[in-house]
Amino acid sequence: MPDSQPQPQQPRRPSPHGSGPEATALVLGGARLADGRVVDVRLSGGRIEAVGTAGSLTAATGRVDLTGYLLLPAPAEPHAHCDTALTADADGPLSETTEDIQRRTTEAALLHLGHGATALRSHVRVGGVHGLRPLEAVLRARQALHGLTDLTAVAVPRVLTGVAGAEGLAVLRDAVRAGPVVVGGCPDLDPDPTGHVEAVLGIAAEHGCPVDLHTDGADPARLARLAAMSGGLRPGVSIGPCGGLARLPHAIAARAADQLAAAGVTVVCLPQGDCGGLEQPGRHGSHGAPGAPVRLLRAAGVRVTAGSGALRDTANPVGRGDPLESAFLLASQGGLRPEEAYRVVSAEARAAMGLAEVRVEAGFPAELLAVRGSGVAAVLSLAYSRIVVHRGRVVARTSAVREYCDSAVAVALDLPRQLRSPGGEGQQPPA
């Protein structure tokens, strides 16, 4: 069943559930929660105002019938590359104009949003011949998407040490002044990886910015130094995708995990495979290699979250930008229970990104994802129809209709269908 492709202009249409970023008094009716309860949820002012038994809550603005849907805290995307997304089939050199980067970023962000991610971090290259142009384009997209999704840019220079690094340091400082950014880096690409990390952490500490480093994590001594330098830095340090950790002997990887846990460093893994969007061509050799050892890291107490990484660019010709796909892979290949896997892409992702906790309880932010299905395992397996809520209003819908041809077998088995209503929406949930 093909994925729906959201059009950039569609989410800008006036919503029947409110015209502002924080619509008032919307009720999500008859939703099933992960604990099995069926409830009404009233949203107001961008937050959950009340949770009651099904049919008990009313609202002046509107009601969305979520019968047959599972209602969950919305996931977040902690590691995207929106500025280069959707370019795998480009003819000729990649266009680097501000307008084209902003268009790609907007389209990619809306794809992530349609799948449920109401917040995302996008790693953006800065420096070199392009200077701050890609970052400026992403910041423009961030402003244009306000009210639909929360987009944060990670400014990622290449070299920060030696004579060649002077320009990179100046550009990174300019990036911090250009707008709200996360300070990033690629220590693996610098002749002095430790000096690179020191420079990034120093600028982040000076400006009070979070840090997100793009690294393979294959050198345990380098990880130990990074952990020692990162301990206590606020508002926090993330590294990823760390596929190299899985290639280390177990005892060495376990010691590195203990050091990262003690320093409070978050690991952002990429279950669909490492992305090479920031690496020099031919230098990133871990395509197809196992991802970060999630169970080992979690057992050591490391906060682990998961992202999508490359999205149909030169590093990966495919990709959905779907947090539920990441959770599916963590459950099917990473050994996590479905509920754990979903938490990795929702609660853990939000915590790593410095966002407020979300629960389907009164008082929490109204950042929610409704998926047609009966439980977490079911929606990770067949997550087609989705309704996304950001700041208390519906900002994206994806509807799928499954039908079977008439046959004695279908009748005898009473196979579930999603039937078309006069308005085109399915009415019956799948098994």
PDB file of C-alpha atoms in Angstrom, residues 217-399:
ATOM      1  CA  GLY A 217      31.874   5.886  17.402  1.00  0.00           C
ATOM      2  CA  ALA A 218      34.388   3.243  16.324  1.00  0.00           C
ATOM      3  CA  ASP A 219      37.322   4.528  18.435  1.00  0.00           C
ATOM      4  CA  PRO A 220      36.878   3.679  22.152  1.00  0.00           C
ATOM      5  CA  ALA A 221      39.700   6.001  23.274  1.00  0.00           C
ATOM      6  CA  ARG A 222      38.073   8.879  21.411  1.00  0.00           C
ATOM      7  CA  LEU A 223      34.695   8.071  22.978  1.00  0.00           C
ATOM      8  CA  ALA A 224      36.298   8.033  26.430  1.00  0.00           C
ATOM      9  CA  ARG A 225      37.785  11.491  25.875  1.00  0.00           C
ATOM     10  CA  LEU A 226      34.466  12.769  24.535  1.00  0.00           C
ATOM     11  CA  ALA A 227      32.644  11.431  27.610  1.00  0.00           C
ATOM     12  CA  ALA A 228      35.206  13.009  29.940  1.00  0.00           C
ATOM     13  CA  MET A 229      34.840  16.398  28.265  1.00  0.00           C
ATOM     14  CA  SER A 230      31.021  16.235  28.039  1.00  0.00           C
ATOM     15  CA  GLY A 231      30.193  15.384  31.642  1.00  0.00           C
ATOM     16  CA  GLY A 232      27.938  17.997  33.213  1.00  0.00           C
ATOM     17  CA  LEU A 233      27.566  20.131  30.070  1.00  0.00           C
ATOM     18  CA  ARG A 234      24.050  21.555  29.864  1.00  0.00           C
ATOM     19  CA  PRO A 235      21.687  21.541  28.055  1.00  0.00           C
ATOM     20  CA  GLY A 236      23.146  18.235  26.927  1.00  0.00           C
ATOM     21  CA  VAL A 237      25.260  16.289  24.439  1.00  0.00           C
ATOM     22  CA  SER A 238      24.055  13.803  21.817  1.00  0.00           C
ATOM     23  CA  ILE A 239      26.166  11.691  19.501  1.00  0.00           C
ATOM     24  CA  GLY A 240      25.230   9.411  16.637  1.00  0.00           C
ATOM     25  CA  PRO A 241      24.770   7.266  14.688  1.00  0.00           C
ATOM     26  CA  CYS A 242      27.571   5.305  16.441  1.00  0.00           C
ATOM     27  CA  GLY A 243      27.354   2.236  14.225  1.00  0.00           C
ATOM     28  CA  GLY A 244      31.039   1.613  14.943  1.00  0.00           C
ATOM     29  CA  LEU A 245      30.233   0.706  18.542  1.00  0.00           C
ATOM     30  CA  ALA A 246      28.634  -2.498  17.300  1.00  0.00           C
ATOM     31  CA  ARG A 247      31.898  -3.522  15.634  1.00  0.00           C
ATOM     32  CA  LEU A 248      33.931  -3.298  18.846  1.00  0.00           C
ATOM     33  CA  PRO A 249      34.547  -6.319  21.103  1.00  0.00           C
ATOM     34  CA  HIS A 250      31.758  -6.622  23.655  1.00  0.00           C
ATOM     35  CA  ALA A 251      33.888  -5.771  26.696  1.00  0.00           C
ATOM     36  CA  ILE A 252      35.303  -2.636  25.066  1.00  0.00           C
ATOM     37  CA  ALA A 253      31.881  -1.500  23.846  1.00  0.00           C
ATOM     38  CA  ALA A 254      30.434  -2.108  27.321  1.00  0.00           C
ATOM     39  CA  ARG A 255      33.150   0.028  28.925  1.00  0.00           C
ATOM     40  CA  ALA A 256      32.475   2.823  26.426  1.00  0.00           C
ATOM     41  CA  ALA A 257      28.750   2.573  27.182  1.00  0.00           C
ATOM     42  CA  ASP A 258      29.431   2.928  30.915  1.00  0.00           C
ATOM     43  CA  GLN A 259      31.514   6.055  30.261  1.00  0.00           C
ATOM     44  CA  LEU A 260      28.825   7.616  28.070  1.00  0.00           C
ATOM     45  CA  ALA A 261      26.159   6.839  30.675  1.00  0.00           C
ATOM     46  CA  ALA A 262      28.212   8.412  33.480  1.00  0.00           C
ATOM     47  CA  ALA A 263      28.649  11.579  31.393  1.00  0.00           C
ATOM     48  CA  GLY A 264      24.953  11.776  30.492  1.00  0.00           C
ATOM     49  CA  VAL A 265      25.639  11.563  26.750  1.00  0.00           C
ATOM     50  CA  THR A 266      22.689  10.521  24.569  1.00  0.00           C
ATOM     51  CA  VAL A 267      23.221   8.149  21.622  1.00  0.00           C
ATOM     52  CA  VAL A 268      21.026   8.704  18.556  1.00  0.00           C
ATOM     53  CA  CYS A 269      21.021   5.518  16.485  1.00  0.00           C
ATOM     54  CA  LEU A 270      19.754   5.070  12.918  1.00  0.00           C
ATOM     55  CA  PRO A 271      18.009   1.689  12.615  1.00  0.00           C
ATOM     56  CA  GLN A 272      17.567   1.976   8.843  1.00  0.00           C
ATOM     57  CA  GLY A 273      21.358   2.323   8.410  1.00  0.00           C
ATOM     58  CA  ASP A 274      24.037   4.950   8.866  1.00  0.00           C
ATOM     59  CA  CYS A 275      23.751   8.105   6.770  1.00  0.00           C
ATOM     60  CA  GLY A 276      26.700   9.438   4.824  1.00  0.00           C
ATOM     61  CA  GLY A 277      25.252  12.838   4.016  1.00  0.00           C
ATOM     62  CA  LEU A 278      27.936  14.723   5.951  1.00  0.00           C
ATOM     63  CA  GLU A 279      30.877  12.509   5.084  1.00  0.00           C
ATOM     64  CA  GLN A 280      33.274  12.861   2.215  1.00  0.00           C
ATOM     65  CA  PRO A 281      32.390  10.558  -0.709  1.00  0.00           C
ATOM     66  CA  GLY A 282      33.905   7.128  -0.276  1.00  0.00           C
ATOM     67  CA  ARG A 283      35.016   7.830   3.262  1.00  0.00           C
ATOM     68  CA  HIS A 284      31.982   6.509   5.069  1.00  0.00           C
ATOM     69  CA  GLY A 285      32.325   2.768   4.927  1.00  0.00           C
ATOM     70  CA  SER A 286      29.646   1.561   7.290  1.00  0.00           C
ATOM     71  CA  HIS A 287      26.698   1.295   4.909  1.00  0.00           C
ATOM     72  CA  GLY A 288      25.028  -2.012   5.593  1.00  0.00           C
ATOM     73  CA  ALA A 289      26.842  -2.406   8.905  1.00  0.00           C
ATOM     74  CA  PRO A 290      24.878  -3.028  12.096  1.00  0.00           C
ATOM     75  CA  GLY A 291      23.551   0.028  13.869  1.00  0.00           C
ATOM     76  CA  ALA A 292      24.481   1.076  17.377  1.00  0.00           C
ATOM     77  CA  PRO A 293      24.183  -1.726  19.990  1.00  0.00           C
ATOM     78  CA  VAL A 294      20.939  -0.441  21.486  1.00  0.00           C
ATOM     79  CA  ARG A 295      20.421  -3.126  24.126  1.00  0.00           C
ATOM     80  CA  LEU A 296      23.994  -2.858  25.402  1.00  0.00           C
ATOM     81  CA  LEU A 297      23.741   0.927  25.632  1.00  0.00           C
ATOM     82  CA  ARG A 298      20.364   0.850  27.386  1.00  0.00           C
ATOM     83  CA  ALA A 299      21.596  -1.786  29.840  1.00  0.00           C
ATOM     84  CA  ALA A 300      24.432   0.571  30.788  1.00  0.00           C
ATOM     85  CA  GLY A 301      21.978   3.389  31.433  1.00  0.00           C
ATOM     86  CA  VAL A 302      22.650   5.407  28.277  1.00  0.00           C
ATOM     87  CA  ARG A 303      19.677   7.341  26.958  1.00  0.00           C
ATOM     88  CA  VAL A 304      19.150   5.965  23.452  1.00  0.00           C
ATOM     89  CA  THR A 305      16.868   7.418  20.832  1.00  0.00           C
ATOM     90  CA  ALA A 306      16.458   6.704  17.139  1.00  0.00           C
ATOM     91  CA  GLY A 307      16.228   8.777  13.988  1.00  0.00           C
ATOM     92  CA  SER A 308      15.640   8.305  10.285  1.00  0.00           C
ATOM     93  CA  GLY A 309      18.833   9.822   8.888  1.00  0.00           C
ATOM     94  CA  ALA A 310      19.147  10.038   5.119  1.00  0.00           C
ATOM     95  CA  LEU A 311      15.901  10.532   3.208  1.00  0.00           C
ATOM     96  CA  ARG A 312      16.209   9.690  -0.476  1.00  0.00           C
ATOM     97  CA  ASP A 313      19.495  11.473  -1.054  1.00  0.00           C
ATOM     98  CA  THR A 314      22.930  10.447  -2.343  1.00  0.00           C
ATOM     99  CA  ALA A 315      23.600   8.530   0.873  1.00  0.00           C
ATOM    100  CA  ASN A 316      20.417   6.472   0.662  1.00  0.00           C
ATOM    101  CA  PRO A 317      18.112   6.328  -2.394  1.00  0.00           C
ATOM    102  CA  VAL A 318      15.137   5.313  -0.239  1.00  0.00           C
ATOM    103  CA  GLY A 319      13.703   6.389   3.091  1.00  0.00           C
ATOM    104  CA  ARG A 320      10.361   7.304   4.622  1.00  0.00           C
ATOM    105  CA  GLY A 321      11.185   9.719   7.404  1.00  0.00           C
ATOM    106  CA  ASP A 322       8.943   7.621   9.621  1.00  0.00           C
ATOM    107  CA  PRO A 323       9.627   7.264  13.359  1.00  0.00           C
ATOM    108  CA  LEU A 324       7.341   4.236  13.493  1.00  0.00           C
ATOM    109  CA  GLU A 325       9.586   2.502  10.956  1.00  0.00           C
ATOM    110  CA  SER A 326      12.541   3.156  13.272  1.00  0.00           C
ATOM    111  CA  ALA A 327      10.554   1.684  16.171  1.00  0.00           C
ATOM    112  CA  PHE A 328       9.537  -1.284  14.020  1.00  0.00           C
ATOM    113  CA  LEU A 329      13.199  -2.022  13.227  1.00  0.00           C
ATOM    114  CA  LEU A 330      14.188  -1.700  16.891  1.00  0.00           C
ATOM    115  CA  ALA A 331      11.494  -4.236  17.780  1.00  0.00           C
ATOM    116  CA  SER A 332      12.046  -6.616  14.879  1.00  0.00           C
ATOM    117  CA  GLN A 333      15.858  -6.520  14.766  1.00  0.00           C
ATOM    118  CA  GLY A 334      17.028  -4.711  17.890  1.00  0.00           C
ATOM    119  CA  GLY A 335      15.422  -6.980  20.456  1.00  0.00           C
ATOM    120  CA  LEU A 336      13.232  -4.349  22.116  1.00  0.00           C
ATOM    121  CA  ARG A 337       9.629  -4.905  23.094  1.00  0.00           C
ATOM    122  CA  PRO A 338       7.236  -2.845  20.929  1.00  0.00           C
ATOM    123  CA  GLU A 339       6.383  -0.544  23.824  1.00  0.00           C
ATOM    124  CA  GLU A 340      10.090   0.046  24.539  1.00  0.00           C
ATOM    125  CA  ALA A 341      10.801   0.671  20.870  1.00  0.00           C
ATOM    126  CA  TYR A 342       8.050   3.274  20.637  1.00  0.00           C
ATOM    127  CA  ARG A 343       9.302   5.002  23.762  1.00  0.00           C
ATOM    128  CA  VAL A 344      12.753   5.294  22.151  1.00  0.00           C
ATOM    129  CA  VAL A 345      11.293   7.339  19.255  1.00  0.00           C
ATOM    130  CA  SER A 346       8.865   9.335  21.400  1.00  0.00           C
ATOM    131  CA  ALA A 347       9.683  10.030  25.069  1.00  0.00           C
ATOM    132  CA  GLU A 348      13.438   9.440  24.709  1.00  0.00           C
ATOM    133  CA  ALA A 349      13.630  11.459  21.501  1.00  0.00           C
ATOM    134  CA  ARG A 350      11.805  14.377  23.086  1.00  0.00           C
ATOM    135  CA  ALA A 351      14.048  14.270  26.164  1.00  0.00           C
ATOM    136  CA  ALA A 352      17.181  14.203  23.998  1.00  0.00           C
ATOM    137  CA  MET A 353      15.902  17.241  22.103  1.00  0.00           C
ATOM    138  CA  GLY A 354      15.131  19.176  25.284  1.00  0.00           C
ATOM    139  CA  LEU A 355      11.367  19.055  24.747  1.00  0.00           C
ATOM    140  CA  ALA A 356       8.710  18.774  27.428  1.00  0.00           C
ATOM    141  CA  GLU A 357       7.478  15.328  28.406  1.00  0.00           C
ATOM    142  CA  VAL A 358       4.195  14.207  26.850  1.00  0.00           C
ATOM    143  CA  ARG A 359       1.676  11.854  28.429  1.00  0.00           C
ATOM    144  CA  VAL A 360      -1.984  11.397  27.556  1.00  0.00           C
ATOM    145  CA  GLU A 361      -2.931  13.039  30.828  1.00  0.00           C
ATOM    146  CA  ALA A 362      -4.344  16.409  31.824  1.00  0.00           C
ATOM    147  CA  GLY A 363      -1.782  19.198  31.903  1.00  0.00           C
ATOM    148  CA  PHE A 364       0.663  17.745  29.377  1.00  0.00           C
ATOM    149  CA  PRO A 365       1.414  19.246  25.940  1.00  0.00           C
ATOM    150  CA  ALA A 366      -1.059  18.258  23.225  1.00  0.00           C
ATOM    151  CA  GLU A 367       1.557  16.603  20.992  1.00  0.00           C
ATOM    152  CA  LEU A 368      -0.225  13.419  19.949  1.00  0.00           C
ATOM    153  CA  LEU A 369      -0.372  10.744  17.276  1.00  0.00           C
ATOM    154  CA  ALA A 370      -3.462   8.657  16.599  1.00  0.00           C
ATOM    155  CA  VAL A 371      -2.817   5.501  14.564  1.00  0.00           C
ATOM    156  CA  ARG A 372      -5.483   3.094  13.375  1.00  0.00           C
ATOM    157  CA  GLY A 373      -4.899  -0.156  15.269  1.00  0.00           C
ATOM    158  CA  SER A 374      -5.518  -1.986  18.502  1.00  0.00           C
ATOM    159  CA  GLY A 375      -2.137  -1.791  20.255  1.00  0.00           C
ATOM    160  CA  VAL A 376       1.474  -0.686  19.933  1.00  0.00           C
ATOM    161  CA  ALA A 377       2.651  -3.890  18.239  1.00  0.00           C
ATOM    162  CA  ALA A 378      -0.221  -3.649  15.750  1.00  0.00           C
ATOM    163  CA  VAL A 379       0.435  -0.043  14.792  1.00  0.00           C
ATOM    164  CA  LEU A 380       4.164  -0.648  14.388  1.00  0.00           C
ATOM    165  CA  SER A 381       3.267  -3.450  11.979  1.00  0.00           C
ATOM    166  CA  LEU A 382       0.544  -1.704   9.916  1.00  0.00           C
ATOM    167  CA  ALA A 383       0.647   2.012  10.639  1.00  0.00           C
ATOM    168  CA  TYR A 384      -1.200   3.352   7.623  1.00  0.00           C
ATOM    169  CA  SER A 385      -3.960   5.701   8.811  1.00  0.00           C
ATOM    170  CA  ARG A 386      -2.699   8.463  11.114  1.00  0.00           C
ATOM    171  CA  ILE A 387      -3.907  11.726  12.631  1.00  0.00           C
ATOM    172  CA  VAL A 388      -1.246  14.094  13.968  1.00  0.00           C
ATOM    173  CA  VAL A 389      -1.897  16.717  16.647  1.00  0.00           C
ATOM    174  CA  HIS A 390       0.552  19.569  17.270  1.00  0.00           C
ATOM    175  CA  ARG A 391      -0.060  22.321  19.816  1.00  0.00           C
ATOM    176  CA  GLY A 392      -3.604  21.144  20.293  1.00  0.00           C
ATOM    177  CA  ARG A 393      -4.827  21.035  16.700  1.00  0.00           C
ATOM    178  CA  VAL A 394      -4.912  18.480  13.913  1.00  0.00           C
ATOM    179  CA  VAL A 395      -2.076  19.344  11.515  1.00  0.00           C
ATOM    180  CA  ALA A 396      -1.858  16.215   9.324  1.00  0.00           C
ATOM    181  CA  ARG A 397      -3.999  13.248   8.298  1.00  0.00           C
ATOM    182  CA  THR A 398      -3.146  10.131   6.338  1.00  0.00           C
ATOM    183  CA  SER A 399      -6.043   7.816   5.441  1.00  0.00           C
TER     184      SER A 399
END
